[in-house]
mmCIF file with all atom_site columns, N, CA and C in Angstrom:
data_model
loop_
_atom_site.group_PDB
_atom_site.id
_atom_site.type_symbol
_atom_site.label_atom_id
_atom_site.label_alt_id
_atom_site.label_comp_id
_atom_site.label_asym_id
_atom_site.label_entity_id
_atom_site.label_seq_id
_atom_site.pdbx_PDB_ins_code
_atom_site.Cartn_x
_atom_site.Cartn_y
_atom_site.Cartn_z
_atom_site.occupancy
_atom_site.B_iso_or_equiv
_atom_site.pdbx_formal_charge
_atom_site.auth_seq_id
_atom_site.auth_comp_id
_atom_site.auth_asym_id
_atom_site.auth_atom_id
_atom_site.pdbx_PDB_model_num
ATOM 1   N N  . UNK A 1 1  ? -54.733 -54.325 28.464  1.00 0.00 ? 722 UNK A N  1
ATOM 2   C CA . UNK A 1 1  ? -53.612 -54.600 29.339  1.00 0.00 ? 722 UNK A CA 1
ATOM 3   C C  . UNK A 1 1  ? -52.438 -55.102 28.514  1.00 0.00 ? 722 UNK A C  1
ATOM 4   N N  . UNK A 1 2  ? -51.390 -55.194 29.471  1.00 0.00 ? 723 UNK A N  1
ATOM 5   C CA . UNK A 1 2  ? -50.296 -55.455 28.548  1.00 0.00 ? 723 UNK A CA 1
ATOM 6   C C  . UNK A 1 2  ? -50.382 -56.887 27.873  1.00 0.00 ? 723 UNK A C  1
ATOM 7   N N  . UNK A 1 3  ? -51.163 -58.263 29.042  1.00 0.00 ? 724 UNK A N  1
ATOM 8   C CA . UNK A 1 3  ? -51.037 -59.105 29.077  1.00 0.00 ? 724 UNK A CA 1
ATOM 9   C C  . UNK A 1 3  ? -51.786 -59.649 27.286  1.00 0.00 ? 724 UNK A C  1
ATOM 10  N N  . UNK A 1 4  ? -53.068 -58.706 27.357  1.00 0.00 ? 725 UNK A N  1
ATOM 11  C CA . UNK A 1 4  ? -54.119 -58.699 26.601  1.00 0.00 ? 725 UNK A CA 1
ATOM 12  C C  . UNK A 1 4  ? -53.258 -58.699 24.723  1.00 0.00 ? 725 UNK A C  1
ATOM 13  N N  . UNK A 1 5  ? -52.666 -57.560 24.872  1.00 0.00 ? 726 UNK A N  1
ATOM 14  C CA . UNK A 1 5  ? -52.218 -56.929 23.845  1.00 0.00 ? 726 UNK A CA 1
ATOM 15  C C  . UNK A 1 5  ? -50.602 -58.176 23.679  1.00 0.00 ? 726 UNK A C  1
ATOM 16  N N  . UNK A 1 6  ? -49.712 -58.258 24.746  1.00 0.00 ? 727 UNK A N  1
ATOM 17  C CA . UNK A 1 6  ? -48.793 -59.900 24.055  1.00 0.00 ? 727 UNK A CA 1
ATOM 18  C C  . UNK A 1 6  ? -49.656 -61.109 23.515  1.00 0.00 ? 727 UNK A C  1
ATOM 19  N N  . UNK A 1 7  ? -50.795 -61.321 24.080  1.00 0.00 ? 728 UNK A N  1
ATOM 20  C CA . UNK A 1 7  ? -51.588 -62.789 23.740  1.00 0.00 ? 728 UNK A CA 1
ATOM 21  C C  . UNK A 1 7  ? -52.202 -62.598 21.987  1.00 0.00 ? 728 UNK A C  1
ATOM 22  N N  . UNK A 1 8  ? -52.716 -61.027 21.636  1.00 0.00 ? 729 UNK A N  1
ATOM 23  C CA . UNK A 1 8  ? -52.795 -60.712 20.277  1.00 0.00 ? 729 UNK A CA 1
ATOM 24  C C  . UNK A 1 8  ? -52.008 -60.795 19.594  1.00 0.00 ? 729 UNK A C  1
ATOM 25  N N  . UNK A 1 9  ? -50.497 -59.939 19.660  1.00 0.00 ? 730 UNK A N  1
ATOM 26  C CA . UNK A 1 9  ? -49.634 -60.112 19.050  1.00 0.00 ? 730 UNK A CA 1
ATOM 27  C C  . UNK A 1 9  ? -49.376 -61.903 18.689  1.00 0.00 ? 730 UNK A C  1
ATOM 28  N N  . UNK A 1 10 ? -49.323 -62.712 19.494  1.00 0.00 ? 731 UNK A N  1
ATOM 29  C CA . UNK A 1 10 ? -49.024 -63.974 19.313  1.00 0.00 ? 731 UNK A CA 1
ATOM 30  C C  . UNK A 1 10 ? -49.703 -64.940 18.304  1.00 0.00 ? 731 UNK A C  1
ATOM 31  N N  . UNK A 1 11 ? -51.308 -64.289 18.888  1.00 0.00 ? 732 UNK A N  1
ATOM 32  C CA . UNK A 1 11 ? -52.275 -64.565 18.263  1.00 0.00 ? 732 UNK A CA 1
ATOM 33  C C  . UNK A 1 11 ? -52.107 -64.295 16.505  1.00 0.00 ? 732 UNK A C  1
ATOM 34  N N  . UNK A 1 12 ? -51.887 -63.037 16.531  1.00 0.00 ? 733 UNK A N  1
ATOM 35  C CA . UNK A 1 12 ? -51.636 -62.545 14.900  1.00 0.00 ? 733 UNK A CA 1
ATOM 36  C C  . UNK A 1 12 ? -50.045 -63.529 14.744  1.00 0.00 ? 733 UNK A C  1
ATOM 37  N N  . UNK A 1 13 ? -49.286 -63.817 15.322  1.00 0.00 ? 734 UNK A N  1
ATOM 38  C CA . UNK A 1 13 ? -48.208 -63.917 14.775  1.00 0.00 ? 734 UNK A CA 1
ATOM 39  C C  . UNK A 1 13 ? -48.205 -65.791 14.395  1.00 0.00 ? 734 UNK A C  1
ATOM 40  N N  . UNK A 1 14 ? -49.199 -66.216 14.652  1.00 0.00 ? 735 UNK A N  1
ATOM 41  C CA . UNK A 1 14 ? -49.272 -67.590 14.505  1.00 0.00 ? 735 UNK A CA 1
ATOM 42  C C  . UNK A 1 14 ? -50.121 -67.910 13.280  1.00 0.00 ? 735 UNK A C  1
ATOM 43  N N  . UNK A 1 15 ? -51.108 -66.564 13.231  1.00 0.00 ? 736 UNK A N  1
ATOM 44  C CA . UNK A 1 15 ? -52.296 -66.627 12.124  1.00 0.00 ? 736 UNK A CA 1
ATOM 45  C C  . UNK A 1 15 ? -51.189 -66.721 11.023  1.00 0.00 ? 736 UNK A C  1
ATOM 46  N N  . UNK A 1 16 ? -50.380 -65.409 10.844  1.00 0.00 ? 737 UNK A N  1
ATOM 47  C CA . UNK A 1 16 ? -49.758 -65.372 9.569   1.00 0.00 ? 737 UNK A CA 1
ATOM 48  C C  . UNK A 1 16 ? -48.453 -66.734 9.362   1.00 0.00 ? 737 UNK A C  1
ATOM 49  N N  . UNK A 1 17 ? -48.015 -67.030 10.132  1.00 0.00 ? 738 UNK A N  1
ATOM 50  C CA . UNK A 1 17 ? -47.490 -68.723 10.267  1.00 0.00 ? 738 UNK A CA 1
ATOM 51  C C  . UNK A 1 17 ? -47.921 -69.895 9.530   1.00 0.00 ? 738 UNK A C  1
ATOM 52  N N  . UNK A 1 18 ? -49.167 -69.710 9.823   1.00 0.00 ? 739 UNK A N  1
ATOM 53  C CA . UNK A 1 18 ? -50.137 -70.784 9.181   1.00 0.00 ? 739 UNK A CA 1
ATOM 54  C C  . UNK A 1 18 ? -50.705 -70.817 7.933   1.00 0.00 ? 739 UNK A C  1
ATOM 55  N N  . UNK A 1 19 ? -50.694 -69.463 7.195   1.00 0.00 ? 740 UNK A N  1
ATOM 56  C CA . UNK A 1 19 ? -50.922 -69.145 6.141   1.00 0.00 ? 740 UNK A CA 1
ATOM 57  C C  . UNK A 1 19 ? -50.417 -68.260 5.109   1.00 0.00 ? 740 UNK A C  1
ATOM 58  N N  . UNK A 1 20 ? -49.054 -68.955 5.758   1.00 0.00 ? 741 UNK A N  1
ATOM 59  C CA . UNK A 1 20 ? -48.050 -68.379 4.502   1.00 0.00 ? 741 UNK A CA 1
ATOM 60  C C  . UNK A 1 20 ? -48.103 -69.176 2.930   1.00 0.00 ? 741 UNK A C  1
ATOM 61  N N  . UNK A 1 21 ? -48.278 -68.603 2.136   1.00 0.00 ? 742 UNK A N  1
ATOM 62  C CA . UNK A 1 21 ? -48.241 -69.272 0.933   1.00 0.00 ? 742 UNK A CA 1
ATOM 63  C C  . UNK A 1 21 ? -47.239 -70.263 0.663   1.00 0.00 ? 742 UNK A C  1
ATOM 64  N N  . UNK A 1 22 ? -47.131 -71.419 -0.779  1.00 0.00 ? 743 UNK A N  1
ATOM 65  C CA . UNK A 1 22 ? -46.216 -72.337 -1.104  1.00 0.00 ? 743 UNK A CA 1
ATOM 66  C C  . UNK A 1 22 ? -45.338 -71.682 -1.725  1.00 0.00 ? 743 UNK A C  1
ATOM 67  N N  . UNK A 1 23 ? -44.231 -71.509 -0.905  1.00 0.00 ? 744 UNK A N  1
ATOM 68  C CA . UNK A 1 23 ? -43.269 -70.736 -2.092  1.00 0.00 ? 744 UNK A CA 1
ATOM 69  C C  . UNK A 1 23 ? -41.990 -71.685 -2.785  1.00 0.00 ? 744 UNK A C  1
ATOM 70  N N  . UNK A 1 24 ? -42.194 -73.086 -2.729  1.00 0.00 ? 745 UNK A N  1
ATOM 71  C CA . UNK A 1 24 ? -41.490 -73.808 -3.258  1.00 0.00 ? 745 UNK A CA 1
ATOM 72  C C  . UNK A 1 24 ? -41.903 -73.992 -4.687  1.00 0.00 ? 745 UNK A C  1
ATOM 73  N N  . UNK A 1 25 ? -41.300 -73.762 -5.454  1.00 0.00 ? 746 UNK A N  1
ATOM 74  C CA . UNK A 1 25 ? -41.824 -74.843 -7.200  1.00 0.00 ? 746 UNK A CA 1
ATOM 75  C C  . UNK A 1 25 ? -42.128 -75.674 -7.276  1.00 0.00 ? 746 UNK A C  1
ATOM 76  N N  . UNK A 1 26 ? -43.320 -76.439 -7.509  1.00 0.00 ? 747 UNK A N  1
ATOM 77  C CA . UNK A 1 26 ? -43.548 -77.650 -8.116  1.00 0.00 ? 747 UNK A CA 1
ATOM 78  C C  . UNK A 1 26 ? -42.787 -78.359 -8.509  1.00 0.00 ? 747 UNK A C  1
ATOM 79  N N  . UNK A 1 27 ? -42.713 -79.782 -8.260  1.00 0.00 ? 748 UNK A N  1
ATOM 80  C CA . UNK A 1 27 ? -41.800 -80.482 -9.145  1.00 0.00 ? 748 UNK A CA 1
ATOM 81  C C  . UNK A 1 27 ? -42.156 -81.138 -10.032 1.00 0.00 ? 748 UNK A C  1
ATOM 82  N N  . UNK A 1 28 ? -41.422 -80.890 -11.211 1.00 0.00 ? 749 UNK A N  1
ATOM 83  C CA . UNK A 1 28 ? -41.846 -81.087 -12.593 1.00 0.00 ? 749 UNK A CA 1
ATOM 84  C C  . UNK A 1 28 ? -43.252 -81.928 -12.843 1.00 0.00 ? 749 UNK A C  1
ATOM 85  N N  . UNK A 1 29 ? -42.972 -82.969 -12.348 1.00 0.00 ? 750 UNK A N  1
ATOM 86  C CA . UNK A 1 29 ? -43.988 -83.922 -12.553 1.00 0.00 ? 750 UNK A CA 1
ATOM 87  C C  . UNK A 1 29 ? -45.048 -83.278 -12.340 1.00 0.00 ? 750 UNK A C  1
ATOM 88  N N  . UNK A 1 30 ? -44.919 -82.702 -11.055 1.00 0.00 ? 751 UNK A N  1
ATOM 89  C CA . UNK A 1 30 ? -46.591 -82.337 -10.286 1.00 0.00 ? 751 UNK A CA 1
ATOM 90  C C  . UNK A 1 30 ? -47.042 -81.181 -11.015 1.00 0.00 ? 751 UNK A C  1
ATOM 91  N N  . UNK A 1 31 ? -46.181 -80.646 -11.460 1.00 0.00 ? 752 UNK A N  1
ATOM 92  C CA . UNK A 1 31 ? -46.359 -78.958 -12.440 1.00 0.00 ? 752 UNK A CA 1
ATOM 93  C C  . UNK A 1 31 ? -47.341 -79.734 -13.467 1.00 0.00 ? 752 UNK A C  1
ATOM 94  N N  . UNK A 1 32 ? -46.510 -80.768 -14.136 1.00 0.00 ? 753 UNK A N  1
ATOM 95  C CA . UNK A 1 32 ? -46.695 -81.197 -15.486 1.00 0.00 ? 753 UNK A CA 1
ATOM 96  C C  . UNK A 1 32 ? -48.721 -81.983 -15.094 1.00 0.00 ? 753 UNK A C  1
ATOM 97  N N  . UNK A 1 33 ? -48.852 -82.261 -14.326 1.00 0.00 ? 754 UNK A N  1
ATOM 98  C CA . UNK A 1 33 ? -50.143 -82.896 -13.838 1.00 0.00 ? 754 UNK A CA 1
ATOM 99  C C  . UNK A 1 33 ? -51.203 -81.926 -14.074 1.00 0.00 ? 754 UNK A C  1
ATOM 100 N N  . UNK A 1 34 ? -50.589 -80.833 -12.806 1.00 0.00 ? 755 UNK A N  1
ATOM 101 C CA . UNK A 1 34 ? -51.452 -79.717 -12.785 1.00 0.00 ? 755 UNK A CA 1
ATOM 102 C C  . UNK A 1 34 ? -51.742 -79.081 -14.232 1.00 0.00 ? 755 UNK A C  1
ATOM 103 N N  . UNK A 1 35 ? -50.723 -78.739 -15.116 1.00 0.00 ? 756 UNK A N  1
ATOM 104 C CA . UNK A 1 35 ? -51.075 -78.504 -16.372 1.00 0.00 ? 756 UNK A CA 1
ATOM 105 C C  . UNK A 1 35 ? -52.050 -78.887 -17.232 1.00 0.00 ? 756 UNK A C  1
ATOM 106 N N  . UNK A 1 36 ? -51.738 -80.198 -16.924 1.00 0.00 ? 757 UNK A N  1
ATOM 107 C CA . UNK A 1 36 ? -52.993 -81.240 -17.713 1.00 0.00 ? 757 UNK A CA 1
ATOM 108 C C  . UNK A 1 36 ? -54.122 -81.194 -17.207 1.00 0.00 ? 757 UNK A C  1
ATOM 109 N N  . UNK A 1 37 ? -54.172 -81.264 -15.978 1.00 0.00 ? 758 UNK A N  1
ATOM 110 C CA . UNK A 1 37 ? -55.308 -80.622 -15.070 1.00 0.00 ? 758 UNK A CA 1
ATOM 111 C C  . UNK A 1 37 ? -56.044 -79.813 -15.248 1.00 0.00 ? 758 UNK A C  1
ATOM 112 N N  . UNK A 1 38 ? -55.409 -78.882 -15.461 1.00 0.00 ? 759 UNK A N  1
ATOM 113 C CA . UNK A 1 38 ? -56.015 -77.231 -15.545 1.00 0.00 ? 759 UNK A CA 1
ATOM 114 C C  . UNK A 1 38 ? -56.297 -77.312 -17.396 1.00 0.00 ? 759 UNK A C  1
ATOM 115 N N  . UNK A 1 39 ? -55.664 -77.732 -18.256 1.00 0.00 ? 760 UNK A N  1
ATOM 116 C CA . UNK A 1 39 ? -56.455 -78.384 -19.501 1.00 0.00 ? 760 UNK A CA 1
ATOM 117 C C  . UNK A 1 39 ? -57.456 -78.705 -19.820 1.00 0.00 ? 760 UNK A C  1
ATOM 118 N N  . UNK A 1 40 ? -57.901 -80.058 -18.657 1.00 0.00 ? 761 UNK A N  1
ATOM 119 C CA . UNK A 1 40 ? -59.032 -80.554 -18.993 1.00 0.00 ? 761 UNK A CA 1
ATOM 120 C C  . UNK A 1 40 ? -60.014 -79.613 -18.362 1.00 0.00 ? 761 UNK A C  1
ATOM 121 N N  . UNK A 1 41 ? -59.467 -79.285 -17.107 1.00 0.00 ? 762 UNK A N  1
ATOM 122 C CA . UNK A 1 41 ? -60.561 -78.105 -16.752 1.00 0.00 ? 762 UNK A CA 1
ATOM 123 C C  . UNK A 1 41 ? -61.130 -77.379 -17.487 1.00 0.00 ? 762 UNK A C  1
ATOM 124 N N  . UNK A 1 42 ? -60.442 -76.616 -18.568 1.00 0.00 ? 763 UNK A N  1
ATOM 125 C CA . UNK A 1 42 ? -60.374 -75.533 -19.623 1.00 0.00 ? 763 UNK A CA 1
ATOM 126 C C  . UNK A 1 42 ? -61.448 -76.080 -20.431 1.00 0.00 ? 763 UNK A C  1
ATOM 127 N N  . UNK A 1 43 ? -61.351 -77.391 -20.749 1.00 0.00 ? 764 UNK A N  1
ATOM 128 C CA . UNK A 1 43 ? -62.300 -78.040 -21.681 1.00 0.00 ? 764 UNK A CA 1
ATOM 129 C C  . UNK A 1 43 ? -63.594 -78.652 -21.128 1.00 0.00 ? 764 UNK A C  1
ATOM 130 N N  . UNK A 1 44 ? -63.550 -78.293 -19.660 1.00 0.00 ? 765 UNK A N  1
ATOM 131 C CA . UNK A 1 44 ? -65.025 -78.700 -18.891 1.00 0.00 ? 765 UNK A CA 1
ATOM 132 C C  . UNK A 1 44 ? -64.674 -80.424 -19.050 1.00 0.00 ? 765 UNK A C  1
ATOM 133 N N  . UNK A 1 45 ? -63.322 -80.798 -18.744 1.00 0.00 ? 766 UNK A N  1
ATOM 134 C CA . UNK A 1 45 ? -63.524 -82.436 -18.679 1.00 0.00 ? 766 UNK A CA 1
ATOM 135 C C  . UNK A 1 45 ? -63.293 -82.857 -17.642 1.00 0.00 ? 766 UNK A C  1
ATOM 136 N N  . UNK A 1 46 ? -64.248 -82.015 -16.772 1.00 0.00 ? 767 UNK A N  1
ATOM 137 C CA . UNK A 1 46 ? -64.234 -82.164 -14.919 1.00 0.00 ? 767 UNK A CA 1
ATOM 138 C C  . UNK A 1 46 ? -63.421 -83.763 -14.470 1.00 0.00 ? 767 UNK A C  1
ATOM 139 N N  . UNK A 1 47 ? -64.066 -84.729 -14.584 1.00 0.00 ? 768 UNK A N  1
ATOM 140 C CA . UNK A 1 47 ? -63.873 -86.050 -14.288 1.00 0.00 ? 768 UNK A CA 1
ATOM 141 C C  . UNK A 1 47 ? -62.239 -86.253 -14.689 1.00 0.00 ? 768 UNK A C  1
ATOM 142 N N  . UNK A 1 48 ? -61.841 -85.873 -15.513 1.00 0.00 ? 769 UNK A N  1
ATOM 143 C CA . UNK A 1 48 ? -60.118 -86.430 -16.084 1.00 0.00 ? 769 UNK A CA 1
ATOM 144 C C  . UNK A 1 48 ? -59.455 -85.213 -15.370 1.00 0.00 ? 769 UNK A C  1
ATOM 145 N N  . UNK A 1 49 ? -59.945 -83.995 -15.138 1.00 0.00 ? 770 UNK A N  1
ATOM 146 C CA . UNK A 1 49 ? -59.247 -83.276 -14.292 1.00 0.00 ? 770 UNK A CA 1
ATOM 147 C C  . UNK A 1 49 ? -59.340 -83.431 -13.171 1.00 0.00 ? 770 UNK A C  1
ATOM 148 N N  . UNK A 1 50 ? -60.188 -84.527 -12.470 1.00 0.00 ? 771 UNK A N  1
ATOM 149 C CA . UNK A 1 50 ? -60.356 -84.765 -11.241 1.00 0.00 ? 771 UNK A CA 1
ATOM 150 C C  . UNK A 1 50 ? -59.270 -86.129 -10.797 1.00 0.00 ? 771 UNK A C  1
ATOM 151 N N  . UNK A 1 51 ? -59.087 -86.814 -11.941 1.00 0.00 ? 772 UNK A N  1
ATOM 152 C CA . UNK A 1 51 ? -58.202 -87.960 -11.826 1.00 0.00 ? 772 UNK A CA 1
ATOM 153 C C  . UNK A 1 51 ? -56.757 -87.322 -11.870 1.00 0.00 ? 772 UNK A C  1
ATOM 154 N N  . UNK A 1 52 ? -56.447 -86.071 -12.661 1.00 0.00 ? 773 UNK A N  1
ATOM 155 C CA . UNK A 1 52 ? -55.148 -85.384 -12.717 1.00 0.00 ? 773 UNK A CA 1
ATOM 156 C C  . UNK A 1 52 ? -54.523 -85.092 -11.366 1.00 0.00 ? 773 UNK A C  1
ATOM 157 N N  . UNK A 1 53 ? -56.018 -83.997 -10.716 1.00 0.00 ? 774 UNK A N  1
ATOM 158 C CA . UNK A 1 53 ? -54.905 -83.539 -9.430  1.00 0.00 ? 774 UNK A CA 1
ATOM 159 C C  . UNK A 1 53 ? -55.315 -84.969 -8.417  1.00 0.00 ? 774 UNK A C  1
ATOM 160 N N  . UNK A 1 54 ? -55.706 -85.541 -8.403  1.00 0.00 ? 775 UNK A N  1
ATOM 161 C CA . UNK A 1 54 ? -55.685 -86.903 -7.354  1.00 0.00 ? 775 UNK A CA 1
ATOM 162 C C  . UNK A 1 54 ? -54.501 -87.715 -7.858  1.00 0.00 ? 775 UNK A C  1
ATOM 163 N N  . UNK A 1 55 ? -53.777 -87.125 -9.234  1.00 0.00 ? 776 UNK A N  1
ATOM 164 C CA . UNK A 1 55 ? -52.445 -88.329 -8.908  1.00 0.00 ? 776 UNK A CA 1
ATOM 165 C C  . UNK A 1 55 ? -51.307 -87.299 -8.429  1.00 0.00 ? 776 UNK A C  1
ATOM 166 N N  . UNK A 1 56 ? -51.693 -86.083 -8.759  1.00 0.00 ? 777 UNK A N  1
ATOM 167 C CA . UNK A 1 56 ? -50.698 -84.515 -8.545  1.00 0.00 ? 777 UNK A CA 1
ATOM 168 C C  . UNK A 1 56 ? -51.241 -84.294 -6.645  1.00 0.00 ? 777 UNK A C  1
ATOM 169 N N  . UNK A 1 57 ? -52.216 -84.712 -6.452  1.00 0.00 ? 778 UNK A N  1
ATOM 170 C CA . UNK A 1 57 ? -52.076 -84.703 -4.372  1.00 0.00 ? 778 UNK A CA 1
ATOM 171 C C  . UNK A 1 57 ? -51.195 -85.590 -3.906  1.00 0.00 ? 778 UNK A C  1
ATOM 172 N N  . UNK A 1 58 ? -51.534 -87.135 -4.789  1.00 0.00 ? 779 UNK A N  1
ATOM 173 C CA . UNK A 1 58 ? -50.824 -88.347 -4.039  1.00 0.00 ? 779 UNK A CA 1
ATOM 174 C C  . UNK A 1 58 ? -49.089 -88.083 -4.102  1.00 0.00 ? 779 UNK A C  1
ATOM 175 N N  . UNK A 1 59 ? -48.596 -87.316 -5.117  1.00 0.00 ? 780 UNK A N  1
ATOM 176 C CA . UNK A 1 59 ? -47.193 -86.510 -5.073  1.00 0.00 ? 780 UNK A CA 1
ATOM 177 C C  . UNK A 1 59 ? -46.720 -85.804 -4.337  1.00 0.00 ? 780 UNK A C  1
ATOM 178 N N  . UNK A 1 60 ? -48.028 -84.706 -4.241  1.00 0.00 ? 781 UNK A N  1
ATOM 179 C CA . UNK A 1 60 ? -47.406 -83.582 -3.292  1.00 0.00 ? 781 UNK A CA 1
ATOM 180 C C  . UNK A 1 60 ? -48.199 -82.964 -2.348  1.00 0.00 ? 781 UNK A C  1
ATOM 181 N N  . UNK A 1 61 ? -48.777 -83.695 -1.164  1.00 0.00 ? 782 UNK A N  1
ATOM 182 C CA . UNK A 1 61 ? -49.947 -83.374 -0.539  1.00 0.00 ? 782 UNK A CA 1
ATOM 183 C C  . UNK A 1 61 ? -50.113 -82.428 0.158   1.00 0.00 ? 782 UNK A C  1
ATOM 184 N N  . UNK A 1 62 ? -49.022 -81.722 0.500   1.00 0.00 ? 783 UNK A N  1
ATOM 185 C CA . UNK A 1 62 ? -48.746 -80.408 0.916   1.00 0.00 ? 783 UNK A CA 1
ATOM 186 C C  . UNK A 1 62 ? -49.337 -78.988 -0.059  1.00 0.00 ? 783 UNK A C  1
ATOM 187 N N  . UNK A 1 63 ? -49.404 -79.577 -0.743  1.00 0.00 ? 784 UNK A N  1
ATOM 188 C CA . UNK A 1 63 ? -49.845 -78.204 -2.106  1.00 0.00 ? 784 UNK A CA 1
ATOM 189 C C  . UNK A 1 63 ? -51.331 -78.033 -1.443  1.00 0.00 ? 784 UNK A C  1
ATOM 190 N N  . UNK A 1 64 ? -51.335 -76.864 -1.385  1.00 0.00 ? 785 UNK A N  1
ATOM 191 C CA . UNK A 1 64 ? -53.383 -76.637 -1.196  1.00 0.00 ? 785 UNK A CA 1
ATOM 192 C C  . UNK A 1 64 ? -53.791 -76.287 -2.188  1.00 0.00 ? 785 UNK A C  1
ATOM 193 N N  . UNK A 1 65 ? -52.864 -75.843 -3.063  1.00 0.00 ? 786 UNK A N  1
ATOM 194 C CA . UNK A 1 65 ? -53.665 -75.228 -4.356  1.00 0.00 ? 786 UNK A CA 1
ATOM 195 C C  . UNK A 1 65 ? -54.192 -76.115 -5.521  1.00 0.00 ? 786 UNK A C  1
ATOM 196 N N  . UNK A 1 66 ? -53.489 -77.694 -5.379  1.00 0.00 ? 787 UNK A N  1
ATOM 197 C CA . UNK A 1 66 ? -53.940 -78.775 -5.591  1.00 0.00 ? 787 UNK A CA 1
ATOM 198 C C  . UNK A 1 66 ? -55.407 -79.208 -5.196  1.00 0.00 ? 787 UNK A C  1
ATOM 199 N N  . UNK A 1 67 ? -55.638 -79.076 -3.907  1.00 0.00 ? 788 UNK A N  1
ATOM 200 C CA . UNK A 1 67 ? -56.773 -79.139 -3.520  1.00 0.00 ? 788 UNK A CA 1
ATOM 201 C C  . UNK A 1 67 ? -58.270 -78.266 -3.778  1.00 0.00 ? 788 UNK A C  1
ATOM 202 N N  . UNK A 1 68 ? -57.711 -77.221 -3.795  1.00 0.00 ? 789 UNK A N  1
ATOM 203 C CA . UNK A 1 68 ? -58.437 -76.002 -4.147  1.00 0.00 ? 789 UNK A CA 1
ATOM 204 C C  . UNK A 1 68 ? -59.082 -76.388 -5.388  1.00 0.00 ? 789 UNK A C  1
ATOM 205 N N  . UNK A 1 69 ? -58.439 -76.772 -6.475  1.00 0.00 ? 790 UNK A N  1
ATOM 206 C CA . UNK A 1 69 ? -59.028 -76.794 -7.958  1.00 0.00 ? 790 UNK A CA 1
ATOM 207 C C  . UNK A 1 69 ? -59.460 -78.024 -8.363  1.00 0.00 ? 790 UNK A C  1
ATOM 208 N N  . UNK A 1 70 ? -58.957 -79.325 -7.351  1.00 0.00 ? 791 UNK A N  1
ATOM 209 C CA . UNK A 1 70 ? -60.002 -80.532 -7.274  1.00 0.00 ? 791 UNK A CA 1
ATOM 210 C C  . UNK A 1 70 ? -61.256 -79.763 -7.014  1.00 0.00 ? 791 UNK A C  1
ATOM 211 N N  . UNK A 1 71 ? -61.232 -79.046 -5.880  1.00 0.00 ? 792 UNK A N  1
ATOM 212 C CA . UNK A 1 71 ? -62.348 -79.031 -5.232  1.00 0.00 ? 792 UNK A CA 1
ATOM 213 C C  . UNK A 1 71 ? -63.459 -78.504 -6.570  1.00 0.00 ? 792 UNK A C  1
ATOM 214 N N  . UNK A 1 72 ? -62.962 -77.610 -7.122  1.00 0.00 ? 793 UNK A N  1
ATOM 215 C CA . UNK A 1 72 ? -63.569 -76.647 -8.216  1.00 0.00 ? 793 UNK A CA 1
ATOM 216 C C  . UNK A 1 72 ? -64.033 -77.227 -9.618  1.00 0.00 ? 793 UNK A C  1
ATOM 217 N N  . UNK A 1 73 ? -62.991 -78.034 -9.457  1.00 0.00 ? 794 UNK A N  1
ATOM 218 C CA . UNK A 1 73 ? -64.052 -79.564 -10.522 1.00 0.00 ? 794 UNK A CA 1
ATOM 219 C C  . UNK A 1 73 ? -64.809 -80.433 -10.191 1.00 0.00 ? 794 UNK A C  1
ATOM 220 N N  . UNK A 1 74 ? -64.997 -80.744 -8.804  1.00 0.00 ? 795 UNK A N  1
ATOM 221 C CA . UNK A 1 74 ? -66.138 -81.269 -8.382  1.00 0.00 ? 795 UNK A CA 1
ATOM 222 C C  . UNK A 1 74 ? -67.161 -80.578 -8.564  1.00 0.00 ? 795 UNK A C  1
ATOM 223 N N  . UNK A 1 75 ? -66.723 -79.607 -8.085  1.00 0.00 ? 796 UNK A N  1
ATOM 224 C CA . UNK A 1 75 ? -68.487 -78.248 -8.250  1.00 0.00 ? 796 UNK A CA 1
ATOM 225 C C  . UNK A 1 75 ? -68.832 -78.035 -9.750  1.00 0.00 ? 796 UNK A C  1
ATOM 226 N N  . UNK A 1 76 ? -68.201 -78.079 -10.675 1.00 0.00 ? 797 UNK A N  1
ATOM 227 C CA . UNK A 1 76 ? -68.477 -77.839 -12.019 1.00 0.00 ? 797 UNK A CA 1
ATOM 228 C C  . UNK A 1 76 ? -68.531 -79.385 -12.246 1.00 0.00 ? 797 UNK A C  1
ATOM 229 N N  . UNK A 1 77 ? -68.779 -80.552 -11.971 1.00 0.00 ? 798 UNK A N  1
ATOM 230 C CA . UNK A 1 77 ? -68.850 -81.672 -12.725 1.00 0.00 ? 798 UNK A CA 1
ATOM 231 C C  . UNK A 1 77 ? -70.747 -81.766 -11.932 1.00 0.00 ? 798 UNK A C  1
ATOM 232 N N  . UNK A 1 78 ? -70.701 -81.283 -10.522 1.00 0.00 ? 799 UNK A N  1
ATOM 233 C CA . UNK A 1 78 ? -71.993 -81.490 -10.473 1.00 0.00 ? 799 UNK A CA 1
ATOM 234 C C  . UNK A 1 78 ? -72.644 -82.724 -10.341 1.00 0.00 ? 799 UNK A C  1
ATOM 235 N N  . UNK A 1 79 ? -72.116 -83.319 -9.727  1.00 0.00 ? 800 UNK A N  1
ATOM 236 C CA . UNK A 1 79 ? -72.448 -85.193 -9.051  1.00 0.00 ? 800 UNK A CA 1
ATOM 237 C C  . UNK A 1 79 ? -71.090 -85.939 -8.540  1.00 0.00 ? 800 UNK A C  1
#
């Protein structure tokens, strides 16, 4: 029905709303975190990359991709 097919459209049009990517730049600082971050990661120094993006969230808590790669050093630190 027509009704069926506006409530989808809406439906889709809220999905992609919600999961539009960050298209702002980092700001320096938080770039500069994540860097170091993604460093220690590189070097398996899960724990100091876990202290990196927890001072790079408390900056910019809006970032998910911040979150994402905490998350990914927890799983590789393994306790």
């Amino acid at each position: 029905t027509k009704q069926d097919t506006e409530c989808i459209t809406y439906l889709n049009a809220l999905l992609v709303c919600r999961h539009k990517p960050d298209k702002k730049p980092l700001p320096p600082i938080v770039e500069g975190l994540k860097k170091k971050a993604n460093a220690s990661f590189e070097k398996e120094d899960y724990t100091k990359a876990i202290i990196l993006y927890n001072k790079a969230i408390a900056l910019a808590p809006q970032v998910s991709m911040l979150y994402g790669n905490r998350a990914a050093a927890f799983m590789k630190r393994k306790w």
